PDB file of C-alpha atoms in Angstrom:
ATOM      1  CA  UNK A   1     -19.978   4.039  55.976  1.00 89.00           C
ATOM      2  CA  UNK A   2     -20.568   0.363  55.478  1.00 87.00           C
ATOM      3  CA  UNK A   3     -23.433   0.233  57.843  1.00 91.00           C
ATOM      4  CA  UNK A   4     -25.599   2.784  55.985  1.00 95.00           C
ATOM      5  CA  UNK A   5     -24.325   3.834  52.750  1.00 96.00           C
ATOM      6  CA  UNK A   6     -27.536   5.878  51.881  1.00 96.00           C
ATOM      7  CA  UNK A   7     -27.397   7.745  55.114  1.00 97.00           C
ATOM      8  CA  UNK A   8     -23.947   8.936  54.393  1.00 96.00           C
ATOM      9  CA  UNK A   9     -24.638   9.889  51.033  1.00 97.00           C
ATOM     10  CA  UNK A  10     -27.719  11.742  52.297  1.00 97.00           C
ATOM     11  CA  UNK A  11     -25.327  13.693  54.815  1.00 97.00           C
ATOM     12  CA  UNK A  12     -22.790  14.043  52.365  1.00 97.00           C
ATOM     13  CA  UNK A  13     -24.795  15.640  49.794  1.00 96.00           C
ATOM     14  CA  UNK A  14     -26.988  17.679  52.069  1.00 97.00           C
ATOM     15  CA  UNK A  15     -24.857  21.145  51.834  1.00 95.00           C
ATOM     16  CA  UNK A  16     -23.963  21.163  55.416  1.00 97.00           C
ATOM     17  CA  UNK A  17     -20.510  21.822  56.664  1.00 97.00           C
ATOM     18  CA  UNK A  18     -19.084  18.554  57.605  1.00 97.00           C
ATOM     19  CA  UNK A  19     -15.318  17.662  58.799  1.00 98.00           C
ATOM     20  CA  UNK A  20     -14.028  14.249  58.209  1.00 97.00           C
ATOM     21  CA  UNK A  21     -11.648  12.291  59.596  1.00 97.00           C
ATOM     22  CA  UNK A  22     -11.266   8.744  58.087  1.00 91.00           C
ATOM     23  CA  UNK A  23      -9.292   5.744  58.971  1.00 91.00           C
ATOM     24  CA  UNK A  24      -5.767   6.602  57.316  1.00 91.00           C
ATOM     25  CA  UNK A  25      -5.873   9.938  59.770  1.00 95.00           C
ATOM     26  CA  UNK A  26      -6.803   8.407  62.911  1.00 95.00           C
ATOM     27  CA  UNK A  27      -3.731   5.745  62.250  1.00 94.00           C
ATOM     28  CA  UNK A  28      -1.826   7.377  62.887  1.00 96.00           C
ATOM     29  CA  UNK A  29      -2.752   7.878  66.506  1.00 96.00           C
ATOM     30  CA  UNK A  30      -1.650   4.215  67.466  1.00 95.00           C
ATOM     31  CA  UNK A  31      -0.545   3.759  71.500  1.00 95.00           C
ATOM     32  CA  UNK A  32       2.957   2.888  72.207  1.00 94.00           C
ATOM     33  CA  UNK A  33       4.069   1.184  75.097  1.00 94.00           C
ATOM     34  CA  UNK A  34       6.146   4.444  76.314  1.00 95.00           C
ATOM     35  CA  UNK A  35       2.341   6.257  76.283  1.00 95.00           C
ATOM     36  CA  UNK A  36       0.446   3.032  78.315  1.00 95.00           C
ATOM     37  CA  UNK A  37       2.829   3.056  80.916  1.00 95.00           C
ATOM     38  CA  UNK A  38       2.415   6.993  81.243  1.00 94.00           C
ATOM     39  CA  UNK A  39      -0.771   6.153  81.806  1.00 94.00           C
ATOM     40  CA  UNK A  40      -0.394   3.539  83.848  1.00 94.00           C
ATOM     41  CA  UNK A  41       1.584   5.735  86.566  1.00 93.00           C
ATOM     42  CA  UNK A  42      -1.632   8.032  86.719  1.00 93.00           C
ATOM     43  CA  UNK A  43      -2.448   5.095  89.224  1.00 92.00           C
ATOM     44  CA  UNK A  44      -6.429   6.466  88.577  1.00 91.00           C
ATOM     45  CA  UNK A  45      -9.644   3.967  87.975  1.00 91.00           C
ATOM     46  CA  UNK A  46      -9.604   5.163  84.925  1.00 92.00           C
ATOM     47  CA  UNK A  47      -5.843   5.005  84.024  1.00 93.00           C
ATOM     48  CA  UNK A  48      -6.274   1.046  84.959  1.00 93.00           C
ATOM     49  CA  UNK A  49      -9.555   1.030  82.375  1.00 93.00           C
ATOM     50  CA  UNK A  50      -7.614   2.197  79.457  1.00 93.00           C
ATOM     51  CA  UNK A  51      -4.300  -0.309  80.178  1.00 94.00           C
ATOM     52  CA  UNK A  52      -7.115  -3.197  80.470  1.00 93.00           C
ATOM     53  CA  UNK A  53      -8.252  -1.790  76.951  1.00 92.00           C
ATOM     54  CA  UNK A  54      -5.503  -0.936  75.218  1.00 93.00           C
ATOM     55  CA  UNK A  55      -2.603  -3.208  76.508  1.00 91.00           C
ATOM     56  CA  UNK A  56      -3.964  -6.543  74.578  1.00 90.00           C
ATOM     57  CA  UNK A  57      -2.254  -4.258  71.799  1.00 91.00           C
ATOM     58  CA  UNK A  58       1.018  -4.604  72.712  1.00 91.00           C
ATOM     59  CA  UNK A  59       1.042  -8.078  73.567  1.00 89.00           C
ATOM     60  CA  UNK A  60       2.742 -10.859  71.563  1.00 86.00           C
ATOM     61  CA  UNK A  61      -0.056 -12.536  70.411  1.00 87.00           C
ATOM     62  CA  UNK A  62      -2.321  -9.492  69.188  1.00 87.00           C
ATOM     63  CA  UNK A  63      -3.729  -9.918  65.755  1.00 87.00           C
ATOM     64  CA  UNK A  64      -3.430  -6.467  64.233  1.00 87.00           C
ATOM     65  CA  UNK A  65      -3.785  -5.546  61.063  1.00 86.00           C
ATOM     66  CA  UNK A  66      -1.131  -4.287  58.275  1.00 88.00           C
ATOM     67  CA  UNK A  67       0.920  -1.237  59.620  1.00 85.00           C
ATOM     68  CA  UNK A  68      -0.755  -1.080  63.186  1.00 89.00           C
ATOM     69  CA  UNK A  69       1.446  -1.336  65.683  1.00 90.00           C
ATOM     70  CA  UNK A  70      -0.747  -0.447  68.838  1.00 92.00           C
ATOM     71  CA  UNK A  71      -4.371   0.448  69.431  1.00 92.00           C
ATOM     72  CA  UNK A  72      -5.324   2.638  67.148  1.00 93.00           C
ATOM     73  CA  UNK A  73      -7.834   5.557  69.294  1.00 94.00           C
ATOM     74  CA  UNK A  74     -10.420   6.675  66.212  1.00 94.00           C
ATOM     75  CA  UNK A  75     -13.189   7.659  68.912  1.00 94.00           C
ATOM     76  CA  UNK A  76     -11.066   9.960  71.296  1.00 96.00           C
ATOM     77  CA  UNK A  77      -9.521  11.669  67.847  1.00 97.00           C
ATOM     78  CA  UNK A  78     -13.665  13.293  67.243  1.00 96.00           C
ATOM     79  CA  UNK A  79     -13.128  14.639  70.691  1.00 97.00           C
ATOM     80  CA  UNK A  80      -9.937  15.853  70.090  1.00 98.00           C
ATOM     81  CA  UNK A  81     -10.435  17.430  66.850  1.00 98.00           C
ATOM     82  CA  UNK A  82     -13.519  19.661  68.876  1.00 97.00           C
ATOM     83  CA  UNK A  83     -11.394  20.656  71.770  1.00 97.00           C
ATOM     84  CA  UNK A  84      -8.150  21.237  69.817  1.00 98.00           C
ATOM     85  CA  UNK A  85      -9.276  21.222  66.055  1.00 98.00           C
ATOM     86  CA  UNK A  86      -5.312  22.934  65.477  1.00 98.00           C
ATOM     87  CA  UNK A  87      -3.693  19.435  65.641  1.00 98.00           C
ATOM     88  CA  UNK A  88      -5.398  18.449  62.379  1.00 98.00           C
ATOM     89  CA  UNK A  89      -4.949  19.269  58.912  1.00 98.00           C
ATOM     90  CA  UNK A  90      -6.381  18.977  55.914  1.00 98.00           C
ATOM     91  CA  UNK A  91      -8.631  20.843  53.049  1.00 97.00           C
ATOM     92  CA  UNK A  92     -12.006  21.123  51.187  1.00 98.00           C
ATOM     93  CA  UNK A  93     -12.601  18.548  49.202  1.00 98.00           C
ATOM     94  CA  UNK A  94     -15.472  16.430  47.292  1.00 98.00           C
ATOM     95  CA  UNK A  95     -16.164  13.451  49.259  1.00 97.00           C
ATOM     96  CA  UNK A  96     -18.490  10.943  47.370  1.00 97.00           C
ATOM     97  CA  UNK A  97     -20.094   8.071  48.874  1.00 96.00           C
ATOM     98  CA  UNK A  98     -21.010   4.811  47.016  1.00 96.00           C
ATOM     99  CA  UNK A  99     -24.340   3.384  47.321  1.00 96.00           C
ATOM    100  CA  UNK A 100     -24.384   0.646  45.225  1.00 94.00           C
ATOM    101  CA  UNK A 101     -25.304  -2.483  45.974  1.00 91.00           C
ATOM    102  CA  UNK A 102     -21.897  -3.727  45.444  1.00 92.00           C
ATOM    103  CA  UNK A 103     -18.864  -4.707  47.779  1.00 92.00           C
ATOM    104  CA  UNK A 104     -18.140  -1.311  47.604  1.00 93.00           C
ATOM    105  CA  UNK A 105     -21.256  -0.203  49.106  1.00 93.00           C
ATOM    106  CA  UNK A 106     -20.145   2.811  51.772  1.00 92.00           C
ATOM    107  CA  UNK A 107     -16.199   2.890  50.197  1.00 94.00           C
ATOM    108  CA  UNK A 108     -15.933   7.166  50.326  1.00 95.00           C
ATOM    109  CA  UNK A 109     -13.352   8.092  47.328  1.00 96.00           C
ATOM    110  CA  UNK A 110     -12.356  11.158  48.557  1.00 97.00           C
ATOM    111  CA  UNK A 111     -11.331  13.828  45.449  1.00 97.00           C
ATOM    112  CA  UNK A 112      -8.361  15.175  46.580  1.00 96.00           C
ATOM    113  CA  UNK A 113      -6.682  16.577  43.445  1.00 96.00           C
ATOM    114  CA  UNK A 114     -10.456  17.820  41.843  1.00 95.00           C
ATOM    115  CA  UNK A 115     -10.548  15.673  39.289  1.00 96.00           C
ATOM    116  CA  UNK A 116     -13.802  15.063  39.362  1.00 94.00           C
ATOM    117  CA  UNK A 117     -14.837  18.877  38.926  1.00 95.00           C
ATOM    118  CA  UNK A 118     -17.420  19.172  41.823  1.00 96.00           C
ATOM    119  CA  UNK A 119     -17.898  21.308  44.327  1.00 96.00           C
ATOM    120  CA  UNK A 120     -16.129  20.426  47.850  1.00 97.00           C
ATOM    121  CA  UNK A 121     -18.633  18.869  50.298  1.00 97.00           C
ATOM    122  CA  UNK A 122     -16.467  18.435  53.081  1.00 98.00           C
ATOM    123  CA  UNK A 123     -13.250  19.282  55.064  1.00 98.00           C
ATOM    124  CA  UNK A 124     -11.267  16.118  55.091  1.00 98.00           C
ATOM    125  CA  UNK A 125      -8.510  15.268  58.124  1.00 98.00           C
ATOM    126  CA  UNK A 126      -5.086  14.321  56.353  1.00 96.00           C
ATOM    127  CA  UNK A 127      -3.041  14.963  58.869  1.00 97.00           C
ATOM    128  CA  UNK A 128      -2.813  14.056  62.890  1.00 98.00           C
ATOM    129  CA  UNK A 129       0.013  15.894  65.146  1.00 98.00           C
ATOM    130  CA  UNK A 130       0.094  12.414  66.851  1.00 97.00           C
ATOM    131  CA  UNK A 131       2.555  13.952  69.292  1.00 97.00           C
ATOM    132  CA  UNK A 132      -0.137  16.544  70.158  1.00 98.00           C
ATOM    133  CA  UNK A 133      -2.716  14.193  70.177  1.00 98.00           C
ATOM    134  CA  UNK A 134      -1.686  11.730  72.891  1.00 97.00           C
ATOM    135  CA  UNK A 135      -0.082  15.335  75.056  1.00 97.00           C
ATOM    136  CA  UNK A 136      -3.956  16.396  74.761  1.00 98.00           C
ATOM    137  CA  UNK A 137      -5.259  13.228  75.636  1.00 96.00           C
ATOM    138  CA  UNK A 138      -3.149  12.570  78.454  1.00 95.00           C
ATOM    139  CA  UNK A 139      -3.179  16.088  80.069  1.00 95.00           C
ATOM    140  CA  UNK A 140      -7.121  15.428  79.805  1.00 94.00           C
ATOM    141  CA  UNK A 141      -6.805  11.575  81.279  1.00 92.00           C
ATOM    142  CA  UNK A 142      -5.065  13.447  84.540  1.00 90.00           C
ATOM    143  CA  UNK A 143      -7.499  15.526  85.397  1.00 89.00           C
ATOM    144  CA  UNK A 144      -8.783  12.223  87.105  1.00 80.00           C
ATOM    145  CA  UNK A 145      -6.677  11.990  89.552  1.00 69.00           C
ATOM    146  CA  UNK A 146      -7.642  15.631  90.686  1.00 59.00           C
ATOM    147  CA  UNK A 147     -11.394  14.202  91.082  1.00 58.00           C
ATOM    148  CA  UNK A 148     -10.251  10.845  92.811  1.00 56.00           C
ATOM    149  CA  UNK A 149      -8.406  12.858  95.962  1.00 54.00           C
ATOM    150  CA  UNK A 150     -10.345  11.116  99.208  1.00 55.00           C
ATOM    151  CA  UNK A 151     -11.360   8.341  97.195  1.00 53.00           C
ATOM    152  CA  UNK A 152     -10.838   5.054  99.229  1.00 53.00           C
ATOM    153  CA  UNK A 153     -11.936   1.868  97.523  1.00 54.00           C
ATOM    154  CA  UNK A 154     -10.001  -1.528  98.236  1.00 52.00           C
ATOM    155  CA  UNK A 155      -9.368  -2.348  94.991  1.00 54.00           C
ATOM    156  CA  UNK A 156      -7.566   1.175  93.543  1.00 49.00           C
TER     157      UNK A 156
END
């Protein structure tokens, strides 16, 4: 929440049901080589989009961070969650977000043990079926190849 702390905070203190899934859940959704060349055999426009995105990931010279192995997909996990919101796991909990003017500005400390005594303000992804996640995601990705029957361009 970087960006716009006071935004977040606004959201996150507005009473609204809210579900979210930070950065140490959608980790662990990182693409594997084994997955890309699924992919890659969809032979689909789209199926070459995602290996030009996502293979710089598993070259030699990537620059990832800590404990990333592939390209990590936090976008497609929002989708996934609505389509197939039984892959994820996790529990009502108070989420508060700094707005100081600090480094910290936008760090969310989530409360996961209630130590802070508030009421929960969100449901908070823990836990990704990875395994579930990329089966979703892939089954979905094939449904391309359905549309592309009769297509003809030179360079597919």
């Amino acid at each position: 929440f970087y960006t716009d702390p006071q935004a977040a905070y606004v959201v996150f203190t507005s009473g609204v049901p809210l579900v979210m899934i930070g950065l140490d859940a959608t980790r662990m959704t990182q693409t594997s080589e084994k997955w890309l060349s699924e992919i890659e055999a969809m032979n689909t426009p789209v199926a070459h989009a995602i290996i030009d995105m996502l293979s710089y990931y598993h070259r030699p010279d990537a620059i990832l961070e800590p404990g990333v192995s592939g390209g990590v997909l936090h976008d497609p996990n929002i989708i996934a969650y609505l389509l197939k919101p039984e892959l994820y796991k996790g529990r009502e909990v108070y989420v508060e977000i700094d707005i100081s003017s600090t480094i910290l500005a936008g760090r969310s400390t989530v409360d996961w043990h209630g130590k802070f005594g508030h009421k929960a303000t969100a449901y908070v992804i823990n836990t990704v079926d990875a395994d579930g996640f990329f089966s979703l995601l892939t089954e979905r990705l094939s449904r391309y190849s359905s549309l592309n029957k009769g297509h003809a361009c030179s360079h597919c």
